[in-house]
Short mmCIF file of C-alpha atoms and ligand atoms in Angstrom, two decimals:
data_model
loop_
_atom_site.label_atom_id
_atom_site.label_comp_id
_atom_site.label_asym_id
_atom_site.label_seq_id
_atom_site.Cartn_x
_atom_site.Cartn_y
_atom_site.Cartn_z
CA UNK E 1 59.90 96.78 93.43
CA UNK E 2 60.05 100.15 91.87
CA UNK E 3 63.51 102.06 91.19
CA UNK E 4 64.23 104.54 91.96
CA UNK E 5 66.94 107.46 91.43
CA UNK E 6 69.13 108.73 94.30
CA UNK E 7 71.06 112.02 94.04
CA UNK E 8 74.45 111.19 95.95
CA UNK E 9 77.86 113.49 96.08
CA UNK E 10 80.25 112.27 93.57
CA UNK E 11 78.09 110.16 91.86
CA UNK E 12 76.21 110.69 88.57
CA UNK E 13 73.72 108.38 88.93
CA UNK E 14 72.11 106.11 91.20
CA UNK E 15 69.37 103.94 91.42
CA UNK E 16 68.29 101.38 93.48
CA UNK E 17 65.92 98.18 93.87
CA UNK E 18 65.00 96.47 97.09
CA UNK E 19 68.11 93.94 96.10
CA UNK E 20 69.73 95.16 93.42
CA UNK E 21 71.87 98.85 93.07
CA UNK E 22 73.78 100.72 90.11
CA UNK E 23 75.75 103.80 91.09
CA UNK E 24 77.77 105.24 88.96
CA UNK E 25 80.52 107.33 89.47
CA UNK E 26 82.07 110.04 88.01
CA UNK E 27 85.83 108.99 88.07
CA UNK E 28 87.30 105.41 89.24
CA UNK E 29 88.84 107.55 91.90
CA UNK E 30 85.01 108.32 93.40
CA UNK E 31 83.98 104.47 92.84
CA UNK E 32 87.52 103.10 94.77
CA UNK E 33 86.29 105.26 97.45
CA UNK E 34 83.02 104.36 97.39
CA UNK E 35 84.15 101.06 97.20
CA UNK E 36 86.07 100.96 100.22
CA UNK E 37 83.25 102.63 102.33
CA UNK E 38 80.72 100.05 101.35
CA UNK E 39 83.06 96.74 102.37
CA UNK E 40 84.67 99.09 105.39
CA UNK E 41 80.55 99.13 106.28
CA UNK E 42 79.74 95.72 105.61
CA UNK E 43 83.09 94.29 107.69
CA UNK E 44 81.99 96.19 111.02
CA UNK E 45 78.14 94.96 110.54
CA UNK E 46 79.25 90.92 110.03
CA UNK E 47 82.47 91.41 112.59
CA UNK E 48 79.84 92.68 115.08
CA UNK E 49 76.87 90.34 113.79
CA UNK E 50 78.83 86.84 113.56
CA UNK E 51 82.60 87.90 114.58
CA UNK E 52 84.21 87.48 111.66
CA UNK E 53 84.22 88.96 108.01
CA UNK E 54 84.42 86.65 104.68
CA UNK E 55 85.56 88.76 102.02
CA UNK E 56 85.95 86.58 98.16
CA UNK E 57 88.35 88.39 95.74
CA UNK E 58 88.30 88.44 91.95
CA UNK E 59 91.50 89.20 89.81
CA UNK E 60 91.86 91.50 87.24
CA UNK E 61 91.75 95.39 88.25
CA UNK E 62 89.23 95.42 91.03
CA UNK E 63 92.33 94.59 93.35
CA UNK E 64 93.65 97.93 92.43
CA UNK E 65 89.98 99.55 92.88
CA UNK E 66 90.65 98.67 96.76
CA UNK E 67 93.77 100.05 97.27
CA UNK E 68 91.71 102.82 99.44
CA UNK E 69 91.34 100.37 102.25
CA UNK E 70 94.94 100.73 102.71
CA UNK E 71 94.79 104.25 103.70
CA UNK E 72 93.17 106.11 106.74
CA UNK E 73 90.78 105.60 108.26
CA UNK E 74 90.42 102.21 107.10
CA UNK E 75 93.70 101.12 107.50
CA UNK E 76 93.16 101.65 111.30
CA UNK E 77 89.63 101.43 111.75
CA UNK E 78 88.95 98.15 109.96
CA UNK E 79 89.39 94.60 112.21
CA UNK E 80 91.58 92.91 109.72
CA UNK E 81 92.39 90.11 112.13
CA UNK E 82 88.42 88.98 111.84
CA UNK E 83 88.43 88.66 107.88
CA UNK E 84 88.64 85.73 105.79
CA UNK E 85 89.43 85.70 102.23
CA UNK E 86 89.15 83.21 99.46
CA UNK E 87 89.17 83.74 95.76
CA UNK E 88 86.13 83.44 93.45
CA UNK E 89 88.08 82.00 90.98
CA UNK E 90 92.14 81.34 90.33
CA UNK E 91 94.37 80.47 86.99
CA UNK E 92 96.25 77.06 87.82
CA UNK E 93 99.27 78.62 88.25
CA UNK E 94 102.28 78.76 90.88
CA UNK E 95 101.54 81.14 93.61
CA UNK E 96 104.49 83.35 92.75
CA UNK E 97 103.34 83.40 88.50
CA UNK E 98 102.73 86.83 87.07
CA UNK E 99 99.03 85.65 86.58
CA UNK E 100 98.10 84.18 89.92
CA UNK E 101 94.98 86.08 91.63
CA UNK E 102 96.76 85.11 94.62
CA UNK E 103 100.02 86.76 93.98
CA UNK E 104 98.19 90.20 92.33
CA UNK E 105 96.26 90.66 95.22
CA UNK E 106 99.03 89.49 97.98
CA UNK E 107 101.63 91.90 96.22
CA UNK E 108 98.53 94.76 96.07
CA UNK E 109 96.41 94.98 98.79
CA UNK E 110 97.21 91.95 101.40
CA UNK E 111 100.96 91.98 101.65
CA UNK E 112 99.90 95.87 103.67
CA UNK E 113 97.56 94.44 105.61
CA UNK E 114 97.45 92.81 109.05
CA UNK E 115 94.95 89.53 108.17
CA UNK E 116 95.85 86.64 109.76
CA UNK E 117 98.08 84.15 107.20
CA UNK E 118 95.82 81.33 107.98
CA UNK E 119 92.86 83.45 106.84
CA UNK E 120 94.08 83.41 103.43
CA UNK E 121 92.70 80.75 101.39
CA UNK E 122 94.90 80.65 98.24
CA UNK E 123 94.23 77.01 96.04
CA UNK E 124 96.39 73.96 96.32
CA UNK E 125 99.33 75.22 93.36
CA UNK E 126 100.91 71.65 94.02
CA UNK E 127 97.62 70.23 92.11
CA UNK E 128 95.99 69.29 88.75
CA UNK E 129 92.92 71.94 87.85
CA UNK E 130 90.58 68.84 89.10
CA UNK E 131 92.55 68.12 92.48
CA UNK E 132 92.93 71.90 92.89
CA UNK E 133 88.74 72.83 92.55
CA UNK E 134 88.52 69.64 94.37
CA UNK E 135 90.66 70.61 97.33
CA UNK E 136 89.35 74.14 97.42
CA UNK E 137 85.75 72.61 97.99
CA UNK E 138 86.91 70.75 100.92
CA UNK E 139 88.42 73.53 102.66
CA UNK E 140 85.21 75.55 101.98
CA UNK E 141 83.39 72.34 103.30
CA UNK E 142 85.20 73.10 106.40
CA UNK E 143 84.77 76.42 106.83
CA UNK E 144 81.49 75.99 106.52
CA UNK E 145 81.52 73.19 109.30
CA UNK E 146 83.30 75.21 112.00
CA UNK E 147 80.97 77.78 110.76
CA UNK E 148 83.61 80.73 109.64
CA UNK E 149 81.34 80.33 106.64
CA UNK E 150 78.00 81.14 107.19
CA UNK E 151 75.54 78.05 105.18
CA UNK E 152 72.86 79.51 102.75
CA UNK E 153 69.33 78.00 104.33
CA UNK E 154 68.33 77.94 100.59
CA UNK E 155 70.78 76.57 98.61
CA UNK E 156 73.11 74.47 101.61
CA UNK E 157 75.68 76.55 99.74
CA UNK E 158 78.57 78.68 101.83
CA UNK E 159 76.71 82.00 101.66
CA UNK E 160 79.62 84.56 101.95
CA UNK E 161 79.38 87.89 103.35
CA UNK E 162 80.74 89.74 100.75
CA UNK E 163 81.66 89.06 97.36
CA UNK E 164 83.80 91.05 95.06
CA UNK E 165 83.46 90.79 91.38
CA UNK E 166 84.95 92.01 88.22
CA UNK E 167 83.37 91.71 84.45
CA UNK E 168 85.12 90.97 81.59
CA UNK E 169 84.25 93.24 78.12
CA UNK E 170 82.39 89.83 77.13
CA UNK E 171 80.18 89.63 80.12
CA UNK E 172 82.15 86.88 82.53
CA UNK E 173 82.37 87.11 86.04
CA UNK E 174 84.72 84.89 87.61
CA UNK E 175 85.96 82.36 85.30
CA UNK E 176 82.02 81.67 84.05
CA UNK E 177 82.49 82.98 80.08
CA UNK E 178 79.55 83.09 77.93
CA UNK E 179 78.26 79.73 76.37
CA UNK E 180 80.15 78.13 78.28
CA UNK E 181 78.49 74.93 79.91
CA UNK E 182 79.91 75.63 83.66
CA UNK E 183 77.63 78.64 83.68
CA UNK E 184 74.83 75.48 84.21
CA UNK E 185 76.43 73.81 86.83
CA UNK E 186 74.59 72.79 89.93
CA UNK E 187 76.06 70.47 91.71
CA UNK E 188 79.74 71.33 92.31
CA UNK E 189 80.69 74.54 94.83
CA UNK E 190 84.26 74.52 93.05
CA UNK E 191 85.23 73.71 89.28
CA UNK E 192 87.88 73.82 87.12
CA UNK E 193 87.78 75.44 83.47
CA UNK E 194 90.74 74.32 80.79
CA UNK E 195 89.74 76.26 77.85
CA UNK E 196 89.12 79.69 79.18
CA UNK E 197 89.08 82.03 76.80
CA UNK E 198 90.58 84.39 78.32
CA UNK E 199 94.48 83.60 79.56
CA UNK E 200 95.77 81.19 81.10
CA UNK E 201 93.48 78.76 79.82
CA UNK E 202 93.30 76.34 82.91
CA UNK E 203 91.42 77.60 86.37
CA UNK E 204 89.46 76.91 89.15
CA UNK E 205 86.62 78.86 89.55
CA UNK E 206 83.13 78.94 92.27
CA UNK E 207 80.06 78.38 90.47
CA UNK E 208 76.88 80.02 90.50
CA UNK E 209 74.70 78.17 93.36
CA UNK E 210 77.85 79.52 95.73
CA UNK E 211 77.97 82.79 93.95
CA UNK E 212 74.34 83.22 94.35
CA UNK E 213 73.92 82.51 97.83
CA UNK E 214 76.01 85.17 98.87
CA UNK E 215 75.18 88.18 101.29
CA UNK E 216 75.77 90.68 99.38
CA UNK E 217 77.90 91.40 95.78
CA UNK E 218 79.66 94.40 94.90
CA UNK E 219 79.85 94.05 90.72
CA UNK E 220 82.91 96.45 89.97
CA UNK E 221 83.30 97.17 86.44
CA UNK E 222 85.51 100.31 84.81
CA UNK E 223 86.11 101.51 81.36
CA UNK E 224 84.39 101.62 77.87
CA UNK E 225 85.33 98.35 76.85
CA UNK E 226 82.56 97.05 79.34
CA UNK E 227 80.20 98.98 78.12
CA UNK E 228 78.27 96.74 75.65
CA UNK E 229 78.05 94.21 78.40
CA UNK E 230 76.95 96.75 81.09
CA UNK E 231 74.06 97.48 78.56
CA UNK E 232 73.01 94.64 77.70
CA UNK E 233 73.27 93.52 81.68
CA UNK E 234 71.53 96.88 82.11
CA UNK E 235 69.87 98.64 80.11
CA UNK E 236 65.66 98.51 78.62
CA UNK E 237 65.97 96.01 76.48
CA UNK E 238 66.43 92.67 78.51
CA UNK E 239 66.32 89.33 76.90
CA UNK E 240 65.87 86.32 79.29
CA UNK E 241 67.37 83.78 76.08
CA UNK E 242 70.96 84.24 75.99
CA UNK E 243 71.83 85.39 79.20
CA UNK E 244 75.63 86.72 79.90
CA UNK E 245 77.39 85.03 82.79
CA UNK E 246 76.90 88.88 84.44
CA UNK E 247 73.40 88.64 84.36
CA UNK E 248 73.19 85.39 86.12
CA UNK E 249 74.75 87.06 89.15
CA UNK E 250 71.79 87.12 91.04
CA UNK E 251 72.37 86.53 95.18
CA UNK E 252 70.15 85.85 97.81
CA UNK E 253 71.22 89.61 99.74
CA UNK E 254 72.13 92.75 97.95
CA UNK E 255 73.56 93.38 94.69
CA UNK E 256 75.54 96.71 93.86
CA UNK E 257 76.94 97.47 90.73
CA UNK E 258 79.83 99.94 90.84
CA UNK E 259 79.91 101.57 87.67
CA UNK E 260 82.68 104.72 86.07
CA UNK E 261 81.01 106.67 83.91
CA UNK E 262 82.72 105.10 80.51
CA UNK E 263 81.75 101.50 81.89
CA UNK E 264 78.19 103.19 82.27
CA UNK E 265 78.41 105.22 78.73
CA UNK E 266 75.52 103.17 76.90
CA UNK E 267 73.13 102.93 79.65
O1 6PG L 301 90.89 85.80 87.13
C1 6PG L 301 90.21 86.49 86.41
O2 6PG L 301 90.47 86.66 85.24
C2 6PG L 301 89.05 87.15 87.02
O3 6PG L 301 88.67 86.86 88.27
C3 6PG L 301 88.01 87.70 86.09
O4 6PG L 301 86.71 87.24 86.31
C4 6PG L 301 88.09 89.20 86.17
O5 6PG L 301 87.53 89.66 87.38
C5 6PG L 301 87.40 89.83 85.00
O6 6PG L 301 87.98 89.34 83.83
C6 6PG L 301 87.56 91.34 85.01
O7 6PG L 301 88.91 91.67 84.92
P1 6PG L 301 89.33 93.17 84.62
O8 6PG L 301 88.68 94.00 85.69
O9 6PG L 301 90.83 93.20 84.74
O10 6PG L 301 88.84 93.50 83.27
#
């Protein structure tokens, strides 16, 4: 598998593996758009493949990094009323809190769109972190039964069709921080965290055999203060000891990194 570089409008660099891409853009404008293109794609190829689209969200600021699926000619051309989505991982929080995942990207992207309400798979808010990863398993134990999840022949994992990531500056994705021993865990689809360090310290969060499995990952990461973990995610020098959650992203389909050119600074 050798890589190779691409030369692509808008974008500075690209280069691609027979699983794994980096493009990086020149503005967070050109990777939103890019962005939007790639899950516009990949929702007509699974609504037409298997008749439905599962789509898992991250917090943080790739929920604004999608706001161009809200314009033309997404807006129109996309068959919202075919996609699922679920969250990668949530803070154990009311639905309406200033830090639920749920209400950032209901108030940001989903409010404006027309996906059916029982398509949206928020957590349980009425439960404990252990009753809410708990409950959230079961309901993707049922998607996966009635088969609106699609089952990963590898792993027995729910292999989604698309997942959507963010990176924290130390290297997390989802709510999997470095060190931390749920970036080991095998056996559980859905677990809860209570000393994340990053705020609100309780959460619920998939782990890696169900991020893994997935179809394909789009790895959105913006600004300089990701650029250290971009690097070492990235660059030459790769050490297997010591891995960052980021660089145990590693699904069964396609992974594509999204990079802006300050996130991309140190490569
Ligand atoms: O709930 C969360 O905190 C997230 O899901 C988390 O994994 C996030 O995606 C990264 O921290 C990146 O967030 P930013 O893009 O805002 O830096």
């Amino acid at each position: 598998m050798r890589a190779k570089a691409l030369p692509m409008a808008g974008i500075t660099t690209a280069t691609t593996t027979d699983k794994k891409k980096v493009e990086v853009f020149d503005s967070e404008e050109a990777l939103a758009a890019s962005l939007a293109k790639y899950t516009a794609d990949l929702s007509e190829k699974f609504c037409q493949e298997r008749g439905c689209f599962t789509v898992v969200l991250s917090g943080g600021s790739l929920i604004k990094s999608l706001r161009k699926l809200l314009e033309p000619p997404y807006i129109d051309s996309i068959e919202w009323s075919k996609w699922h989505v679920l969250w990668v991982d949530e803070r154990v929080v009311p639905k309406d809190h200033i830090d639920s995942n749920y209400k950032l990207a209901y108030d940001g992207f989903l409010a404006q769109l027309p996906i059916l309400p029982g398509n949206v798979y928020a957590i349980n808010d009425a439960l404990s972190a252990e009753g809410a990863a708990d409950d959230y398993e079961t309901c993707l134990k049922h998607l996966v039964n009635i088969k609106v999840i699609e089952a990963s022949p590898l792993s027995g994992c729910p292999k989604f069709d698309l997942m959507l990531l963010g990176m924290g500056p130390d290297g997390h994705v989802a709510s999997l921080f470095p060190g931390h021993h749920l970036c080991n865990e095998k056996e559980k689809w859905v677990t809860c965290i209570k000393d994340s360090p990053k705020p609100p310290p309780e959460r619920i969060t998939f782990t890696f055999p169900v991020i893994n499995s997935s179809a394909y990952i789009a790895l959105v990461v913006c600004g300089a203060g990701k650029a250290d973990a971009v690097q070492r995610a990235l660059g030459k020098d790769q050490h297997a000891a010591d891995l960052l959650p980021v660089q145990m992203v590693s699904p069964e389909g396609e992974l594509k990194w999204f990079l802006d050119k300050d996130a991309a600074s140190k490569l």
